[in-house]
Short mmCIF file of C-alpha atoms in Angstrom, two decimals:
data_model
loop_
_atom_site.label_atom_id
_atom_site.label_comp_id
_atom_site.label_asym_id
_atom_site.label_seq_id
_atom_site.Cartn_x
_atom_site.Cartn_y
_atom_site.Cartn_z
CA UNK A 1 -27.96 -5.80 -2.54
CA UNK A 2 -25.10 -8.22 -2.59
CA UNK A 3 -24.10 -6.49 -6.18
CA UNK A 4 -24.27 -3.37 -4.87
CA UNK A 5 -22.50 -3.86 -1.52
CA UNK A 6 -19.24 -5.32 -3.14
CA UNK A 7 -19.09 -2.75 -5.59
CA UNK A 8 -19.25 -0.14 -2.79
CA UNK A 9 -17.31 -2.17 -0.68
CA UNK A 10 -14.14 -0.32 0.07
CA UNK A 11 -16.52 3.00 0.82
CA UNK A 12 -18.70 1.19 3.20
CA UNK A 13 -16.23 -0.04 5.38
CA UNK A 14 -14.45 3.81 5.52
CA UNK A 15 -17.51 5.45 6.31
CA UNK A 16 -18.46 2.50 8.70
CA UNK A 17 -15.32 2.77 10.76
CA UNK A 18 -16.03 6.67 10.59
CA UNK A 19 -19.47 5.72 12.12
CA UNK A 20 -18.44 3.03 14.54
CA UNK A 21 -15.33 5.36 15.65
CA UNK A 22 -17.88 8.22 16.64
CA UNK A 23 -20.20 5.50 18.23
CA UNK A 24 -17.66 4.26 20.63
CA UNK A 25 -16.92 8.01 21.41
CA UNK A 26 -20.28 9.20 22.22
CA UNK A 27 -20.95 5.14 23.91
CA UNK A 28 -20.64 7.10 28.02
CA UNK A 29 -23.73 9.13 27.06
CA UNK A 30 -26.34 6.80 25.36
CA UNK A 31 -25.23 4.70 22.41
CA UNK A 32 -27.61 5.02 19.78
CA UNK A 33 -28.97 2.29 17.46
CA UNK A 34 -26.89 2.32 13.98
CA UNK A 35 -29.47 1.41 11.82
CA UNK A 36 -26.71 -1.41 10.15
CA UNK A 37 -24.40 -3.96 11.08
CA UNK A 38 -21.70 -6.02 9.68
CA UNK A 39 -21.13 -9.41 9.45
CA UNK A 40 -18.00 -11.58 8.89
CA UNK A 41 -18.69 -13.60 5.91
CA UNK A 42 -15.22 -13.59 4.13
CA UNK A 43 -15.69 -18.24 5.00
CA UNK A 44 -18.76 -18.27 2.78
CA UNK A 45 -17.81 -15.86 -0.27
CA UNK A 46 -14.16 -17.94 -0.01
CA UNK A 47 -12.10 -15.26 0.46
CA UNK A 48 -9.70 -18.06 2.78
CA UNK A 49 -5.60 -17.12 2.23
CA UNK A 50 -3.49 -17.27 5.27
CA UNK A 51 -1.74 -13.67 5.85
CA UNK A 52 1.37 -14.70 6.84
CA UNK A 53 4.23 -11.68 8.74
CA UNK A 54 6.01 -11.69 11.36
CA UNK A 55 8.09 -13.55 13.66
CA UNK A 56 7.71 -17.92 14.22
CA UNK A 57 8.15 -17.13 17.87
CA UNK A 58 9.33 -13.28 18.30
CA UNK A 59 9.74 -10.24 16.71
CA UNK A 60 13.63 -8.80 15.92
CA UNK A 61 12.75 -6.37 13.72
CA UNK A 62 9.97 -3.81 12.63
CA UNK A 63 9.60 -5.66 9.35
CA UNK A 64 7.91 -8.60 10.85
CA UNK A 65 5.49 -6.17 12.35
CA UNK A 66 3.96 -5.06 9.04
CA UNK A 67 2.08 -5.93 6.32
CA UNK A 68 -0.25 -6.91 4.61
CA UNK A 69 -2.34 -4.40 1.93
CA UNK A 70 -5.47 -5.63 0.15
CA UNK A 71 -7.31 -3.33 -2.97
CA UNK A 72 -10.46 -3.54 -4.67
CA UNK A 73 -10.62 -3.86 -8.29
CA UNK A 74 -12.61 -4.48 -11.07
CA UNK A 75 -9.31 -6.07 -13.30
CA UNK A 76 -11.64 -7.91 -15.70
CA UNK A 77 -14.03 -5.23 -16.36
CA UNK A 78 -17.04 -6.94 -16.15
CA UNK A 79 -18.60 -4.00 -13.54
CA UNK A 80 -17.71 -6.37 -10.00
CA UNK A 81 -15.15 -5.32 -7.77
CA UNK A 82 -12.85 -8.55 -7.11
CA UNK A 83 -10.26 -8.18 -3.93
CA UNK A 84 -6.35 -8.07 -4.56
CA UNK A 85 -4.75 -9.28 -1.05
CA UNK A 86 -0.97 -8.73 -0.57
CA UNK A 87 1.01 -11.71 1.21
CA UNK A 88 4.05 -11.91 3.37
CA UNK A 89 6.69 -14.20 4.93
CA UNK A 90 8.92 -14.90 7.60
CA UNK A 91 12.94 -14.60 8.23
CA UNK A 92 12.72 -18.40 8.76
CA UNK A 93 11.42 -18.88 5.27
CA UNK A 94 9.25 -21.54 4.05
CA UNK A 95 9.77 -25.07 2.40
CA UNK A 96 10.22 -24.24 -1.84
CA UNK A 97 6.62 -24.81 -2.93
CA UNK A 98 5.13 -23.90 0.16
CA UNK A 99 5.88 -20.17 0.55
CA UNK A 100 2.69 -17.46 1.06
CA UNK A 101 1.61 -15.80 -1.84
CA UNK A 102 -0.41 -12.87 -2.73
CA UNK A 103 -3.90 -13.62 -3.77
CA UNK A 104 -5.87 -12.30 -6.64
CA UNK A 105 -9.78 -13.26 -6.26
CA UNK A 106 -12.50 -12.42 -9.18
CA UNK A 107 -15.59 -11.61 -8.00
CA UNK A 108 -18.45 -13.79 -9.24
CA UNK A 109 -21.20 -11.90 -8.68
CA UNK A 110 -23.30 -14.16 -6.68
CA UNK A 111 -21.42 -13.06 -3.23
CA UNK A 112 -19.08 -15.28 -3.67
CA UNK A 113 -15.00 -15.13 -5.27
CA UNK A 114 -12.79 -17.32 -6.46
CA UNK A 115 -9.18 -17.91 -6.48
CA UNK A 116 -7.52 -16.77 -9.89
CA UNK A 117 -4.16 -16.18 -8.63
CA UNK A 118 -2.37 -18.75 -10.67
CA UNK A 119 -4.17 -18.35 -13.82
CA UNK A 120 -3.76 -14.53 -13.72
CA UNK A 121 0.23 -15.18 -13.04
CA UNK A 122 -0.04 -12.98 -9.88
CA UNK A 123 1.60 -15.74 -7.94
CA UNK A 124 4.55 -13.73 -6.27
CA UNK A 125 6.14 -14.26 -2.77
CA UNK A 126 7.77 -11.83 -0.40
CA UNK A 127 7.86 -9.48 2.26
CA UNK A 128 4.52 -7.76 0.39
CA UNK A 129 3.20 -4.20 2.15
CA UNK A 130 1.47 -2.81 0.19
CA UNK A 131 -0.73 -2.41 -3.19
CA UNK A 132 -2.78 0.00 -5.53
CA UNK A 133 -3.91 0.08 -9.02
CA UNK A 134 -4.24 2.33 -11.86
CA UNK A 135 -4.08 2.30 -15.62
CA UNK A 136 -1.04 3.37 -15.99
CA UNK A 137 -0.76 2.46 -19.83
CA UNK A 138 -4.11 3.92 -20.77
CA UNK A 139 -5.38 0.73 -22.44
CA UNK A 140 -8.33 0.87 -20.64
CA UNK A 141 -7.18 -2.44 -18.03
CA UNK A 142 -6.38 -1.31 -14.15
CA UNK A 143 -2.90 -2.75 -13.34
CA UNK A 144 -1.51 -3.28 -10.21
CA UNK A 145 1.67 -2.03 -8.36
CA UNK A 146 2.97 -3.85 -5.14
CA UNK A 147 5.47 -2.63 -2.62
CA UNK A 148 7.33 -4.68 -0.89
CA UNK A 149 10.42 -5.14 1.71
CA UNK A 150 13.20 -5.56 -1.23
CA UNK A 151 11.70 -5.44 -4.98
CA UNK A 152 8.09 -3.72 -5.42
CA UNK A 153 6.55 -5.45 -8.96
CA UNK A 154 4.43 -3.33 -11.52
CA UNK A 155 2.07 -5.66 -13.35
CA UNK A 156 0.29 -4.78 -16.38
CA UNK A 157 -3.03 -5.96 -17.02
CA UNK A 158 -2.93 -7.89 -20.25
CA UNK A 159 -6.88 -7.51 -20.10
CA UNK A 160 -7.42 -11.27 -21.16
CA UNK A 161 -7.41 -11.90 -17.25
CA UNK A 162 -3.63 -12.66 -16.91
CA UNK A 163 -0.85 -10.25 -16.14
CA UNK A 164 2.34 -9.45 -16.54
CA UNK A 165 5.31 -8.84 -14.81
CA UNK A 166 7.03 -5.61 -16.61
CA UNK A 167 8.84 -4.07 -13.38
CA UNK A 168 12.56 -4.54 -15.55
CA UNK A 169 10.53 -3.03 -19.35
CA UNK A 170 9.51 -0.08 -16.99
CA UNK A 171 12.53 1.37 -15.27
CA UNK A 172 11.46 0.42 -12.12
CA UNK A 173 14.22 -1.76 -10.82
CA UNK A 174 15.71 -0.85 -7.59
CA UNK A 175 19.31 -0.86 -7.58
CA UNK A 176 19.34 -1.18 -3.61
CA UNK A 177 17.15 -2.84 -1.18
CA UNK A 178 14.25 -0.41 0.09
CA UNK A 179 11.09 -1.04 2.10
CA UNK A 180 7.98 0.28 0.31
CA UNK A 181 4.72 0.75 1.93
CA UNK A 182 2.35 2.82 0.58
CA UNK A 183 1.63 4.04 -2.92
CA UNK A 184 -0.71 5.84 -5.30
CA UNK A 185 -1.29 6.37 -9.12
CA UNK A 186 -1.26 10.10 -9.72
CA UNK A 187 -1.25 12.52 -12.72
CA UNK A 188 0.55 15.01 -10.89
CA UNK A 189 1.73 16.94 -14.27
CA UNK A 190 -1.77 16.68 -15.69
CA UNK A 191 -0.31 15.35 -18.95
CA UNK A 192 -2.73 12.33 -19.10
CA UNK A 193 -0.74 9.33 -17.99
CA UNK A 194 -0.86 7.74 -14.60
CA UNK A 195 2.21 8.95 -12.60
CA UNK A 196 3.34 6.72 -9.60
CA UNK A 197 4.55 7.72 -5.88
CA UNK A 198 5.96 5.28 -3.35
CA UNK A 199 6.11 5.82 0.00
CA UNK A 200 9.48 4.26 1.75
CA UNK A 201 9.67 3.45 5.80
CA UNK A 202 13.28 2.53 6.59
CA UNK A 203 16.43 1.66 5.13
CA UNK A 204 16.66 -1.70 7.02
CA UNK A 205 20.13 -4.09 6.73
CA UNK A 206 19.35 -6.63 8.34
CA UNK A 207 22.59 -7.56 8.71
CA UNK A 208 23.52 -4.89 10.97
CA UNK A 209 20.26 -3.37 12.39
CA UNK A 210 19.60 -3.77 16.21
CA UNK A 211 17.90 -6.81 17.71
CA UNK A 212 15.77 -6.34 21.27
CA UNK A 213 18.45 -8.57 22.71
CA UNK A 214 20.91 -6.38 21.77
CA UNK A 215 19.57 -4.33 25.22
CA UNK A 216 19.19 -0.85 23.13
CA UNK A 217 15.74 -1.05 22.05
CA UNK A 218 12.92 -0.66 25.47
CA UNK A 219 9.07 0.31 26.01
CA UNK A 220 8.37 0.93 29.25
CA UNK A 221 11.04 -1.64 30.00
CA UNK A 222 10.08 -4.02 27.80
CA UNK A 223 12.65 -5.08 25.11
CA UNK A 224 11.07 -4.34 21.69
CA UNK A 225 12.12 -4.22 17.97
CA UNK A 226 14.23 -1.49 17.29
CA UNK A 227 13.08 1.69 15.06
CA UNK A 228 12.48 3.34 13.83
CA UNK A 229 14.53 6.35 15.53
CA UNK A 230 17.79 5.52 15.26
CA UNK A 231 17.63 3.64 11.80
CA UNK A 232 17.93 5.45 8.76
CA UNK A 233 14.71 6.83 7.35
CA UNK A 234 13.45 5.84 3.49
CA UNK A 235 12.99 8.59 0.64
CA UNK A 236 10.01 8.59 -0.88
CA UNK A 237 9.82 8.41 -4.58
CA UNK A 238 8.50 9.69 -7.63
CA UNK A 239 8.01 8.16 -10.60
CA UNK A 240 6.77 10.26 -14.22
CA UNK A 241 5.06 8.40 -16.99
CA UNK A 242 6.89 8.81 -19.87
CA UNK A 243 4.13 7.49 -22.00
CA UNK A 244 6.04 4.93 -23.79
CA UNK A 245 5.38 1.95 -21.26
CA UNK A 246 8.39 3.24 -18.91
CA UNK A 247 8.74 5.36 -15.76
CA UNK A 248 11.40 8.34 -14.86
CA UNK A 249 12.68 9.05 -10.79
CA UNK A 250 12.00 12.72 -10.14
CA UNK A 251 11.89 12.31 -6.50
CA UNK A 252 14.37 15.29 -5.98
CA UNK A 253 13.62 17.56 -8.10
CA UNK A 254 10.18 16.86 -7.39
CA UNK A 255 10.70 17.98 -4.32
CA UNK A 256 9.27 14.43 -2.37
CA UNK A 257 12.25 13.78 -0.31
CA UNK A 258 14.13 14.96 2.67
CA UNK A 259 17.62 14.46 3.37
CA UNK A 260 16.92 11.86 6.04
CA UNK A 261 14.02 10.10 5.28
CA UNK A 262 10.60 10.25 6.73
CA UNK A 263 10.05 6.77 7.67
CA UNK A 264 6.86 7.28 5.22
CA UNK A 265 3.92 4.17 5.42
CA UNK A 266 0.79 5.62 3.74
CA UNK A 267 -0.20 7.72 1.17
CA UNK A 268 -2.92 9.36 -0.39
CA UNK A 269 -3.83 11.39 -3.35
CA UNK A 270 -6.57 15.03 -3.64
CA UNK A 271 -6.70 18.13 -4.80
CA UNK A 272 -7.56 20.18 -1.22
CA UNK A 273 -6.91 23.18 -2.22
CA UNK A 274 -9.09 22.66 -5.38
CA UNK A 275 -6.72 24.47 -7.84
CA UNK A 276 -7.36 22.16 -10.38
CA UNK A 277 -3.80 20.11 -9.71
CA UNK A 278 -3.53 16.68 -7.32
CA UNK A 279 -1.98 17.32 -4.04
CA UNK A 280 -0.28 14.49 -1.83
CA UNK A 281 -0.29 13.69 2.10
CA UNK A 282 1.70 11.13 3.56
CA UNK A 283 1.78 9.43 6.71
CA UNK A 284 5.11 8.98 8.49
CA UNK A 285 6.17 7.31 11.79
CA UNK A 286 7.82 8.89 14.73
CA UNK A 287 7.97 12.54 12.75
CA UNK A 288 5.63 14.77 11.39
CA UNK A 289 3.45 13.83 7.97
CA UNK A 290 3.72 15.35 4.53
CA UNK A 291 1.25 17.61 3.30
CA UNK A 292 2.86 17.82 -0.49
CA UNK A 293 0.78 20.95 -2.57
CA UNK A 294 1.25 20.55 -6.23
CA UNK A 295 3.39 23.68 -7.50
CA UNK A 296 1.70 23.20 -11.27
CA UNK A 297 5.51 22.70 -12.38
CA UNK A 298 6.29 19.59 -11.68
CA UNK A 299 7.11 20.30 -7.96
CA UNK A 300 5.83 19.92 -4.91
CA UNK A 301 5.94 22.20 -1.04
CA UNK A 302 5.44 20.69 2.01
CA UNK A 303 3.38 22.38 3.72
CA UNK A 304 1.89 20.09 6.49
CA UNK A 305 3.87 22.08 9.52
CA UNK A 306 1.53 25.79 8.66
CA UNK A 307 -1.43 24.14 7.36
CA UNK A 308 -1.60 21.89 10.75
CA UNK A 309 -2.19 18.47 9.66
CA UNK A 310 1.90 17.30 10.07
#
């Protein structure tokens, strides 16, 4: 019961949004009984971090609109899924000591979680967006990958219940500022090792992007943060496994990017055309999505636009 419905956590709340979604359609003609219900009990199983984004008073740009991702994930391996939530921050900044991490809780099988962060070494701060976890090393631990508004961190599970920061060891060090969002683990060669993809939203400067006072940026004549038309779009990237602990770009000849950018946010990973080889769709903003099929050479087509899902 409780063992069961945090271990099918993540798939009960997708299929009860699916259910709730088609329940609030269907509501003008006679709303039917569910047969279920949920209740809020993230006080009692002490799942109690602050989720800090955004703006002390307004918002001047789209990155204090977003944020924050959370993943399930069973990092100790003793069969309970414990909750990874991803933290963010502010342009004001925080008093040193006092900043908003991310949180790592282990599940204790009772219902309830507890705070590990610290121990684990998972105590980062940042504008955080997003997560997702694989075994990227094949040593049998899940290790986690966050995105964030400047650096995204890869940390490999040292399976003794800490991690380890080894974003530098693995070639993933940005040599620019980039704002990642989503991301999945992927064998998209089939070779056996955990591939990575990151999806990227805008190339924001914040030293010369657009404010709403600025007077360029309206809604329905409200001012508003401006983007993201009119701000240069992210590229998405691809990372292969080498095998040997590190990570290769192939974005472009991949075949993952456009010229521009596609302001990309999430991202997921399946094989729709059942060939055999994992496909990828990704979300944008303000222009159409990505339907990436796998070309079985390393390459990808997108082919969202005929296939009429863009």
């Amino acid at each position: 019961m409780v063992r069961s419905s945090f271990r099918g956590g993540a798939w009960l709340i997708a299929a009860g949004t699916a259910v709730l979604i088609h329940a609030v359609a269907a509501s003008e003609e006679a709303p039917a009984p569910l047969g279920f219900s949920f209740h809020e009990v993230s006080k009692q199983a002490g799942l109690d971090a602050v989720t800090v984004f955004g703006g002390q008073d307004v918002n001047r740009y789209l990155l204090e609109t977003t944020g924050c991702g959370a993943a399930f994930v069973d990092y100790d391996d003793d069969g309970w899924l414990d909750v990874f939530l991803v933290n963010g921050t502010t342009l004001e900044g925080f008093p040193r000591g006092q900043e908003p991490i991310n949180h790592l809780y282990r599940n204790r099988g009772d219902g309830t979680f507890e705070d590990v962060t610290r121990k684990a070494g998972l105590a980062a701060s940042g504008w955080g967006q997003g997560v997702c976890a694989g075994d990227y090393d094949n040593d049998g631990h899940v290790d986690l990958f966050v995105t964030y508004y400047g650096q995204n961190h890869l940390y490999r599970n040292r399976g003794d219940g800490t991690f380890e920061d080894v974003t530098a060891k693995a070639g993933l060090l940005d040599k620019r500022v980039r704002w990642g969002t989503g991301c999945a683990f992927l064998d998209y060669d089939r070779d056996g090792k955990l591939d990575l993809f990151v999806a990227n939203y805008i190339d924001l400067d914040l030293a010369t992007a657009p404010t709403p006072d600025s007077g360029l940026c309206r809604y329905k004549g409200v001012k508003v943060a401006c983007g993201p038309p009119g701000l240069p779009g992210g590229k998405n990237a691809l990372y292969h496994n080498r095998g040997d602990g590190t990570f290769e770009d192939v974005s472009d000849k991949a075949g993952i990017t456009r010229k521009s950018g596609t302001y990309g946010l999430g991202v997921s990973t399946l094989d729709f055309d059942d060939d055999g080889w994992v496909d990828l769709y990704v979300a944008n903003d303000s222009n159409p999505s990505a339907l990436y099929r796998n070309n079985h050479d390393g390459t990808f087509t997108d082919i969202a636009v005929p296939a009429g899902c863009a």
